[in-house]
Amino acid sequence: NAGVTQTPKFQVLKTGQSMTLQCAQDMNHEYMSWYRQDPGMGLRLIHYSVGAGITDQGEVPNGYNVSRSTTEDFPLRLLSAAPSQTSVYFCASSSRGSSTDTQYFGPGTRLTVL
Amino acid sequence: QKEVEQDPGPLSVPEGAIVSLNCTYSNSAFQYFMWYRQYSRKGPELLMYTYSSGNKEDGRFTAQVDKSSKYISLFIRDSQPSDSATYLCAMSLIYNNNDMRFGAGTRLTVKP
């Protein structure tokens, strides 16, 4: 099993550009989520999905879109990048989405917006 | 005021020391308390969790929750260089991930 994979590992964007961060898992997990991690802020939930076709907003959803067409994939879209979106982005999956489940995190995407 | 406060450190200890990592929180409704470990350039991994107040032990790790003081701790006994990582506390109101709040993390270095 590859676990949770994320691409790209690094990305530099200019303000106003769009891009999609890819996330895939091969553990047949229903629950997937996107977090951003900023210095001094901890992890913050952007969007999550409890299954294919179902998504919802987390704590900091503004500026991001998601979709879940398959169980395996959960891409995160930045429609018009802003410097405030410079961060490290983590995708995670778990079997049930409960707090005490093991969440499997991907290796992260380091995004810089100039 | 942040919902979850965690001293970012860094904390440096010699091998074999007992390490104490702590978080305070403001929302008395939090029920589930988790500790994650994050190695450099990696995603976090769940170490252990506790429901409500009390202690939980897992090998060299002990998690404590004091809800009356809104204070949680993680103790690491006989610390090893392989324990060098950033430790994140997290807590949630209900039994799902959607409302989980994380601390900023404490960076720990265990020197041989």
PDB file of C-alpha atoms in Angstrom:
ATOM      1  CA  ASN A   1       0.000   0.000   0.000  1.00  0.00           C
ATOM      2  CA  ALA A   2       1.264   3.469  -0.873  1.00  0.00           C
ATOM      3  CA  GLY A   3      -0.974   5.031   1.819  1.00  0.00           C
ATOM      4  CA  VAL A   4      -1.763   8.695   1.143  1.00  0.00           C
ATOM      5  CA  THR A   5       0.094  10.323  -1.716  1.00  0.00           C
ATOM      6  CA  GLN A   6       0.212  14.017  -2.549  1.00  0.00           C
ATOM      7  CA  THR A   7       1.499  15.847  -5.593  1.00  0.00           C
ATOM      8  CA  PRO A   8       3.305  18.089  -6.124  1.00  0.00           C
ATOM      9  CA  LYS A   9       5.727  18.207  -3.153  1.00  0.00           C
ATOM     10  CA  PHE A  10       6.628  21.846  -3.821  1.00  0.00           C
ATOM     11  CA  GLN A  11       4.923  24.583  -5.818  1.00  0.00           C
ATOM     12  CA  VAL A  12       5.492  28.296  -6.387  1.00  0.00           C
ATOM     13  CA  LEU A  13       2.598  30.340  -7.764  1.00  0.00           C
ATOM     14  CA  LYS A  14       2.059  33.954  -8.632  1.00  0.00           C
ATOM     15  CA  THR A  15      -0.876  35.841  -7.147  1.00  0.00           C
ATOM     16  CA  GLY A  16      -4.018  35.129  -9.131  1.00  0.00           C
ATOM     17  CA  GLN A  17      -2.874  31.822 -10.612  1.00  0.00           C
ATOM     18  CA  SER A  18      -4.909  28.700 -10.113  1.00  0.00           C
ATOM     19  CA  MET A  19      -3.789  25.173  -9.373  1.00  0.00           C
ATOM     20  CA  THR A  20      -4.934  21.815  -8.077  1.00  0.00           C
ATOM     21  CA  LEU A  21      -3.237  19.886  -5.296  1.00  0.00           C
ATOM     22  CA  GLN A  22      -3.686  16.177  -5.819  1.00  0.00           C
ATOM     23  CA  CYS A  23      -4.382  13.636  -3.076  1.00  0.00           C
ATOM     24  CA  ALA A  24      -4.969   9.916  -3.420  1.00  0.00           C
ATOM     25  CA  GLN A  25      -5.285   7.026  -0.969  1.00  0.00           C
ATOM     26  CA  ASP A  26      -5.339   3.286  -1.586  1.00  0.00           C
ATOM     27  CA  MET A  27      -6.770   2.143   1.754  1.00  0.00           C
ATOM     28  CA  ASN A  28     -10.444   2.374   0.727  1.00  0.00           C
ATOM     29  CA  HIS A  29     -11.052   5.018   3.387  1.00  0.00           C
ATOM     30  CA  GLU A  30     -14.356   6.849   3.309  1.00  0.00           C
ATOM     31  CA  TYR A  31     -13.173   9.938   5.168  1.00  0.00           C
ATOM     32  CA  MET A  32     -10.675  12.329   3.599  1.00  0.00           C
ATOM     33  CA  SER A  33      -9.650  15.835   4.572  1.00  0.00           C
ATOM     34  CA  TRP A  34      -7.382  18.728   3.714  1.00  0.00           C
ATOM     35  CA  TYR A  35      -5.445  20.719   6.312  1.00  0.00           C
ATOM     36  CA  ARG A  36      -3.095  23.645   6.125  1.00  0.00           C
ATOM     37  CA  GLN A  37      -0.230  24.065   8.577  1.00  0.00           C
ATOM     38  CA  ASP A  38       1.180  27.498   9.307  1.00  0.00           C
ATOM     39  CA  PRO A  39       3.891  28.457  11.821  1.00  0.00           C
ATOM     40  CA  GLY A  40       2.388  29.160  15.218  1.00  0.00           C
ATOM     41  CA  MET A  41      -1.108  28.170  14.060  1.00  0.00           C
ATOM     42  CA  GLY A  42      -1.224  24.395  14.126  1.00  0.00           C
ATOM     43  CA  LEU A  43      -3.184  22.341  11.628  1.00  0.00           C
ATOM     44  CA  ARG A  44      -6.465  23.820  10.438  1.00  0.00           C
ATOM     45  CA  LEU A  45      -9.144  21.916   8.536  1.00  0.00           C
ATOM     46  CA  ILE A  46      -9.989  23.339   5.103  1.00  0.00           C
ATOM     47  CA  HIS A  47     -12.502  20.850   3.644  1.00  0.00           C
ATOM     48  CA  TYR A  48     -13.459  17.278   4.289  1.00  0.00           C
ATOM     49  CA  SER A  49     -15.411  14.460   2.683  1.00  0.00           C
ATOM     50  CA  VAL A  50     -17.236  11.535   4.284  1.00  0.00           C
ATOM     51  CA  GLY A  51     -17.536   9.633   1.014  1.00  0.00           C
ATOM     52  CA  ALA A  52     -17.653   9.917  -2.762  1.00  0.00           C
ATOM     53  CA  GLY A  53     -19.926  12.765  -3.806  1.00  0.00           C
ATOM     54  CA  ILE A  54     -20.090  14.318  -0.313  1.00  0.00           C
ATOM     55  CA  THR A  55     -17.952  17.266   0.772  1.00  0.00           C
ATOM     56  CA  ASP A  56     -18.235  19.927   3.438  1.00  0.00           C
ATOM     57  CA  GLN A  57     -16.384  22.960   4.751  1.00  0.00           C
ATOM     58  CA  GLY A  58     -13.964  22.944   7.616  1.00  0.00           C
ATOM     59  CA  GLU A  59     -12.576  25.775   9.715  1.00  0.00           C
ATOM     60  CA  VAL A  60     -10.868  27.762   6.909  1.00  0.00           C
ATOM     61  CA  PRO A  61     -12.604  26.994   3.559  1.00  0.00           C
ATOM     62  CA  ASN A  62     -12.422  30.396   1.849  1.00  0.00           C
ATOM     63  CA  GLY A  63     -10.405  30.412  -1.374  1.00  0.00           C
ATOM     64  CA  TYR A  64     -10.485  26.629  -1.785  1.00  0.00           C
ATOM     65  CA  ASN A  65     -12.750  24.177  -3.614  1.00  0.00           C
ATOM     66  CA  VAL A  66     -12.898  20.402  -3.415  1.00  0.00           C
ATOM     67  CA  SER A  67     -14.705  17.550  -5.093  1.00  0.00           C
ATOM     68  CA  ARG A  68     -14.829  13.800  -4.447  1.00  0.00           C
ATOM     69  CA  SER A  69     -15.801  11.843  -7.524  1.00  0.00           C
ATOM     70  CA  THR A  70     -14.121   8.608  -6.372  1.00  0.00           C
ATOM     71  CA  THR A  71     -13.259   7.056  -3.005  1.00  0.00           C
ATOM     72  CA  GLU A  72      -9.553   7.255  -3.822  1.00  0.00           C
ATOM     73  CA  ASP A  73      -9.091  10.881  -4.920  1.00  0.00           C
ATOM     74  CA  PHE A  74      -9.706  14.184  -3.168  1.00  0.00           C
ATOM     75  CA  PRO A  75      -8.190  17.147  -5.055  1.00  0.00           C
ATOM     76  CA  LEU A  76      -7.962  20.641  -3.588  1.00  0.00           C
ATOM     77  CA  ARG A  77      -8.317  23.591  -5.957  1.00  0.00           C
ATOM     78  CA  LEU A  78      -7.031  27.101  -5.455  1.00  0.00           C
ATOM     79  CA  LEU A  79      -9.003  29.250  -7.891  1.00  0.00           C
ATOM     80  CA  SER A  80      -7.056  32.500  -7.513  1.00  0.00           C
ATOM     81  CA  ALA A  81      -3.983  32.129  -5.334  1.00  0.00           C
ATOM     82  CA  ALA A  82      -3.184  34.773  -2.731  1.00  0.00           C
ATOM     83  CA  PRO A  83      -0.020  35.238  -0.612  1.00  0.00           C
ATOM     84  CA  SER A  84      -2.108  34.343   2.474  1.00  0.00           C
ATOM     85  CA  GLN A  85      -2.386  30.823   1.035  1.00  0.00           C
ATOM     86  CA  THR A  86       1.347  30.260   1.374  1.00  0.00           C
ATOM     87  CA  SER A  87       1.427  27.217   3.635  1.00  0.00           C
ATOM     88  CA  VAL A  88       2.086  23.511   3.904  1.00  0.00           C
ATOM     89  CA  TYR A  89      -0.955  21.486   2.845  1.00  0.00           C
ATOM     90  CA  PHE A  90      -1.669  18.012   4.179  1.00  0.00           C
ATOM     91  CA  CYS A  91      -4.218  15.550   2.938  1.00  0.00           C
ATOM     92  CA  ALA A  92      -5.407  12.858   5.345  1.00  0.00           C
ATOM     93  CA  SER A  93      -7.690   9.860   5.318  1.00  0.00           C
ATOM     94  CA  SER A  94      -9.259   7.597   7.910  1.00  0.00           C
ATOM     95  CA  SER A  95     -11.735   4.778   7.886  1.00  0.00           C
ATOM     96  CA  ARG A  96     -14.569   6.436   9.837  1.00  0.00           C
ATOM     97  CA  GLY A  97     -13.587  10.042  10.446  1.00  0.00           C
ATOM     98  CA  SER A  98     -13.743   9.776  14.223  1.00  0.00           C
ATOM     99  CA  SER A  99     -11.376  11.779  16.420  1.00  0.00           C
ATOM    100  CA  THR A 100      -9.735   8.670  17.794  1.00  0.00           C
ATOM    101  CA  ASP A 101      -9.266   6.905  14.473  1.00  0.00           C
ATOM    102  CA  THR A 102      -5.798   6.851  13.079  1.00  0.00           C
ATOM    103  CA  GLN A 103      -5.660   9.550  10.446  1.00  0.00           C
ATOM    104  CA  TYR A 104      -3.109   8.768   7.773  1.00  0.00           C
ATOM    105  CA  PHE A 105      -1.460  11.926   6.523  1.00  0.00           C
ATOM    106  CA  GLY A 106       0.296  12.443   3.237  1.00  0.00           C
ATOM    107  CA  PRO A 107       3.809  13.931   3.060  1.00  0.00           C
ATOM    108  CA  GLY A 108       2.518  17.443   2.381  1.00  0.00           C
ATOM    109  CA  THR A 109       2.704  20.034  -0.386  1.00  0.00           C
ATOM    110  CA  ARG A 110       4.747  23.142   0.310  1.00  0.00           C
ATOM    111  CA  LEU A 111       3.091  26.049  -1.513  1.00  0.00           C
ATOM    112  CA  THR A 112       4.497  29.540  -1.889  1.00  0.00           C
ATOM    113  CA  VAL A 113       2.389  32.300  -3.438  1.00  0.00           C
ATOM    114  CA  LEU A 114       4.345  35.349  -4.558  1.00  0.00           C
TER     115      LEU A 114
ATOM    116  CA  GLN B   1      -7.264  33.980  22.320  1.00  0.00           C
ATOM    117  CA  LYS B   2      -6.539  30.670  20.618  1.00  0.00           C
ATOM    118  CA  GLU B   3      -8.710  27.743  21.607  1.00  0.00           C
ATOM    119  CA  VAL B   4      -5.622  25.586  22.119  1.00  0.00           C
ATOM    120  CA  GLU B   5      -2.302  26.932  23.400  1.00  0.00           C
ATOM    121  CA  GLN B   6       0.938  24.995  23.153  1.00  0.00           C
ATOM    122  CA  ASP B   7       4.449  26.205  23.903  1.00  0.00           C
ATOM    123  CA  PRO B   8       6.400  25.887  20.636  1.00  0.00           C
ATOM    124  CA  GLY B   9       9.717  25.277  22.404  1.00  0.00           C
ATOM    125  CA  PRO B  10      12.178  24.251  21.195  1.00  0.00           C
ATOM    126  CA  LEU B  11      12.801  21.769  23.984  1.00  0.00           C
ATOM    127  CA  SER B  12      16.142  19.998  24.177  1.00  0.00           C
ATOM    128  CA  VAL B  13      16.816  17.141  26.619  1.00  0.00           C
ATOM    129  CA  PRO B  14      19.523  14.495  27.071  1.00  0.00           C
ATOM    130  CA  GLU B  15      18.798  10.884  26.175  1.00  0.00           C
ATOM    131  CA  GLY B  16      17.041   9.053  28.998  1.00  0.00           C
ATOM    132  CA  ALA B  17      15.340  12.166  30.400  1.00  0.00           C
ATOM    133  CA  ILE B  18      11.643  12.376  31.204  1.00  0.00           C
ATOM    134  CA  VAL B  19       9.925  14.809  28.865  1.00  0.00           C
ATOM    135  CA  SER B  20       6.774  16.723  29.726  1.00  0.00           C
ATOM    136  CA  LEU B  21       4.763  18.339  26.947  1.00  0.00           C
ATOM    137  CA  ASN B  22       1.676  20.400  27.690  1.00  0.00           C
ATOM    138  CA  CYS B  23      -1.328  22.157  26.208  1.00  0.00           C
ATOM    139  CA  THR B  24      -3.984  24.375  27.658  1.00  0.00           C
ATOM    140  CA  TYR B  25      -7.384  25.021  26.140  1.00  0.00           C
ATOM    141  CA  SER B  26     -10.265  27.404  26.597  1.00  0.00           C
ATOM    142  CA  ASN B  27     -13.323  25.400  25.475  1.00  0.00           C
ATOM    143  CA  SER B  28     -14.558  23.293  28.378  1.00  0.00           C
ATOM    144  CA  ALA B  29     -16.728  21.258  25.988  1.00  0.00           C
ATOM    145  CA  PHE B  30     -13.759  19.401  24.472  1.00  0.00           C
ATOM    146  CA  GLN B  31     -14.117  15.688  25.183  1.00  0.00           C
ATOM    147  CA  TYR B  32     -11.480  13.903  23.097  1.00  0.00           C
ATOM    148  CA  PHE B  33      -7.792  14.675  23.478  1.00  0.00           C
ATOM    149  CA  MET B  34      -5.126  13.467  21.083  1.00  0.00           C
ATOM    150  CA  TRP B  35      -1.366  13.662  20.711  1.00  0.00           C
ATOM    151  CA  TYR B  36       0.296  13.537  17.316  1.00  0.00           C
ATOM    152  CA  ARG B  37       3.984  13.215  16.477  1.00  0.00           C
ATOM    153  CA  GLN B  38       5.376  14.885  13.376  1.00  0.00           C
ATOM    154  CA  TYR B  39       8.851  14.199  12.081  1.00  0.00           C
ATOM    155  CA  SER B  40      10.553  16.848   9.986  1.00  0.00           C
ATOM    156  CA  ARG B  41       9.101  17.127   6.466  1.00  0.00           C
ATOM    157  CA  LYS B  42       6.472  14.461   7.214  1.00  0.00           C
ATOM    158  CA  GLY B  43       2.777  14.394   7.996  1.00  0.00           C
ATOM    159  CA  PRO B  44       1.589  13.972  11.603  1.00  0.00           C
ATOM    160  CA  GLU B  45       0.852  10.523  13.037  1.00  0.00           C
ATOM    161  CA  LEU B  46      -1.511   9.761  15.906  1.00  0.00           C
ATOM    162  CA  LEU B  47       0.355   8.693  19.066  1.00  0.00           C
ATOM    163  CA  MET B  48      -2.501   8.243  21.495  1.00  0.00           C
ATOM    164  CA  TYR B  49      -5.828   9.625  22.578  1.00  0.00           C
ATOM    165  CA  THR B  50      -7.796  10.049  25.803  1.00  0.00           C
ATOM    166  CA  TYR B  51     -11.487  10.496  26.349  1.00  0.00           C
ATOM    167  CA  SER B  52     -12.481  13.016  29.035  1.00  0.00           C
ATOM    168  CA  SER B  53     -10.298  13.163  32.152  1.00  0.00           C
ATOM    169  CA  GLY B  54      -7.713  10.712  33.408  1.00  0.00           C
ATOM    170  CA  ASN B  55      -4.505   9.025  32.390  1.00  0.00           C
ATOM    171  CA  LYS B  56      -3.591   6.658  29.607  1.00  0.00           C
ATOM    172  CA  GLU B  57      -0.316   4.809  29.246  1.00  0.00           C
ATOM    173  CA  ASP B  58       1.222   3.256  26.154  1.00  0.00           C
ATOM    174  CA  GLY B  59       4.750   1.998  26.560  1.00  0.00           C
ATOM    175  CA  ARG B  60       7.009   4.953  27.349  1.00  0.00           C
ATOM    176  CA  PHE B  61       4.199   7.451  26.710  1.00  0.00           C
ATOM    177  CA  THR B  62       1.598   8.661  29.209  1.00  0.00           C
ATOM    178  CA  ALA B  63      -1.194  11.090  28.395  1.00  0.00           C
ATOM    179  CA  GLN B  64      -2.951  13.003  31.153  1.00  0.00           C
ATOM    180  CA  VAL B  65      -6.073  15.160  30.985  1.00  0.00           C
ATOM    181  CA  ASP B  66      -7.176  17.532  33.733  1.00  0.00           C
ATOM    182  CA  LYS B  67     -10.490  18.972  32.573  1.00  0.00           C
ATOM    183  CA  SER B  68     -10.926  21.072  35.711  1.00  0.00           C
ATOM    184  CA  SER B  69      -7.747  22.985  34.809  1.00  0.00           C
ATOM    185  CA  LYS B  70      -8.224  22.673  31.026  1.00  0.00           C
ATOM    186  CA  TYR B  71      -4.730  21.218  30.815  1.00  0.00           C
ATOM    187  CA  ILE B  72      -3.371  18.164  29.054  1.00  0.00           C
ATOM    188  CA  SER B  73       0.074  16.603  29.194  1.00  0.00           C
ATOM    189  CA  LEU B  74       2.158  14.029  27.403  1.00  0.00           C
ATOM    190  CA  PHE B  75       5.028  12.416  29.306  1.00  0.00           C
ATOM    191  CA  ILE B  76       7.802  10.515  27.577  1.00  0.00           C
ATOM    192  CA  ARG B  77       9.921   8.289  29.793  1.00  0.00           C
ATOM    193  CA  ASP B  78      13.453   7.194  28.932  1.00  0.00           C
ATOM    194  CA  SER B  79      13.493   9.542  25.958  1.00  0.00           C
ATOM    195  CA  GLN B  80      15.397   8.422  22.863  1.00  0.00           C
ATOM    196  CA  PRO B  81      16.945  10.357  19.972  1.00  0.00           C
ATOM    197  CA  SER B  82      14.254   8.789  17.783  1.00  0.00           C
ATOM    198  CA  ASP B  83      11.678  10.746  19.830  1.00  0.00           C
ATOM    199  CA  SER B  84      13.038  13.977  18.331  1.00  0.00           C
ATOM    200  CA  ALA B  85      10.054  15.456  16.509  1.00  0.00           C
ATOM    201  CA  THR B  86       7.319  18.054  16.840  1.00  0.00           C
ATOM    202  CA  TYR B  87       4.469  16.992  19.105  1.00  0.00           C
ATOM    203  CA  LEU B  88       0.995  18.343  18.407  1.00  0.00           C
ATOM    204  CA  CYS B  89      -1.899  18.218  20.802  1.00  0.00           C
ATOM    205  CA  ALA B  90      -5.410  18.114  19.387  1.00  0.00           C
ATOM    206  CA  MET B  91      -8.885  18.039  20.846  1.00  0.00           C
ATOM    207  CA  SER B  92     -12.462  17.768  19.664  1.00  0.00           C
ATOM    208  CA  LEU B  93     -15.970  18.224  20.929  1.00  0.00           C
ATOM    209  CA  ILE B  94     -17.526  15.124  19.429  1.00  0.00           C
ATOM    210  CA  TYR B  95     -16.474  11.812  18.052  1.00  0.00           C
ATOM    211  CA  ASN B  96     -15.395  12.986  14.615  1.00  0.00           C
ATOM    212  CA  ASN B  97     -12.579  14.885  13.012  1.00  0.00           C
ATOM    213  CA  ASN B  98     -14.567  17.794  11.671  1.00  0.00           C
ATOM    214  CA  ASP B  99     -14.206  20.077  14.663  1.00  0.00           C
ATOM    215  CA  MET B 100     -10.755  19.024  15.804  1.00  0.00           C
ATOM    216  CA  ARG B 101      -8.515  21.853  17.009  1.00  0.00           C
ATOM    217  CA  PHE B 102      -4.747  21.490  17.004  1.00  0.00           C
ATOM    218  CA  GLY B 103      -2.065  23.148  19.048  1.00  0.00           C
ATOM    219  CA  ALA B 104       0.832  24.758  17.195  1.00  0.00           C
ATOM    220  CA  GLY B 105       3.216  21.970  18.228  1.00  0.00           C
ATOM    221  CA  THR B 106       6.299  21.698  20.480  1.00  0.00           C
ATOM    222  CA  ARG B 107       9.603  20.843  18.831  1.00  0.00           C
ATOM    223  CA  LEU B 108      11.559  18.302  20.881  1.00  0.00           C
ATOM    224  CA  THR B 109      15.203  17.300  20.436  1.00  0.00           C
ATOM    225  CA  VAL B 110      16.644  14.386  22.408  1.00  0.00           C
ATOM    226  CA  LYS B 111      20.437  14.508  22.389  1.00  0.00           C
ATOM    227  CA  PRO B 112      22.460  11.262  22.513  1.00  0.00           C
TER     228      PRO B 112
END
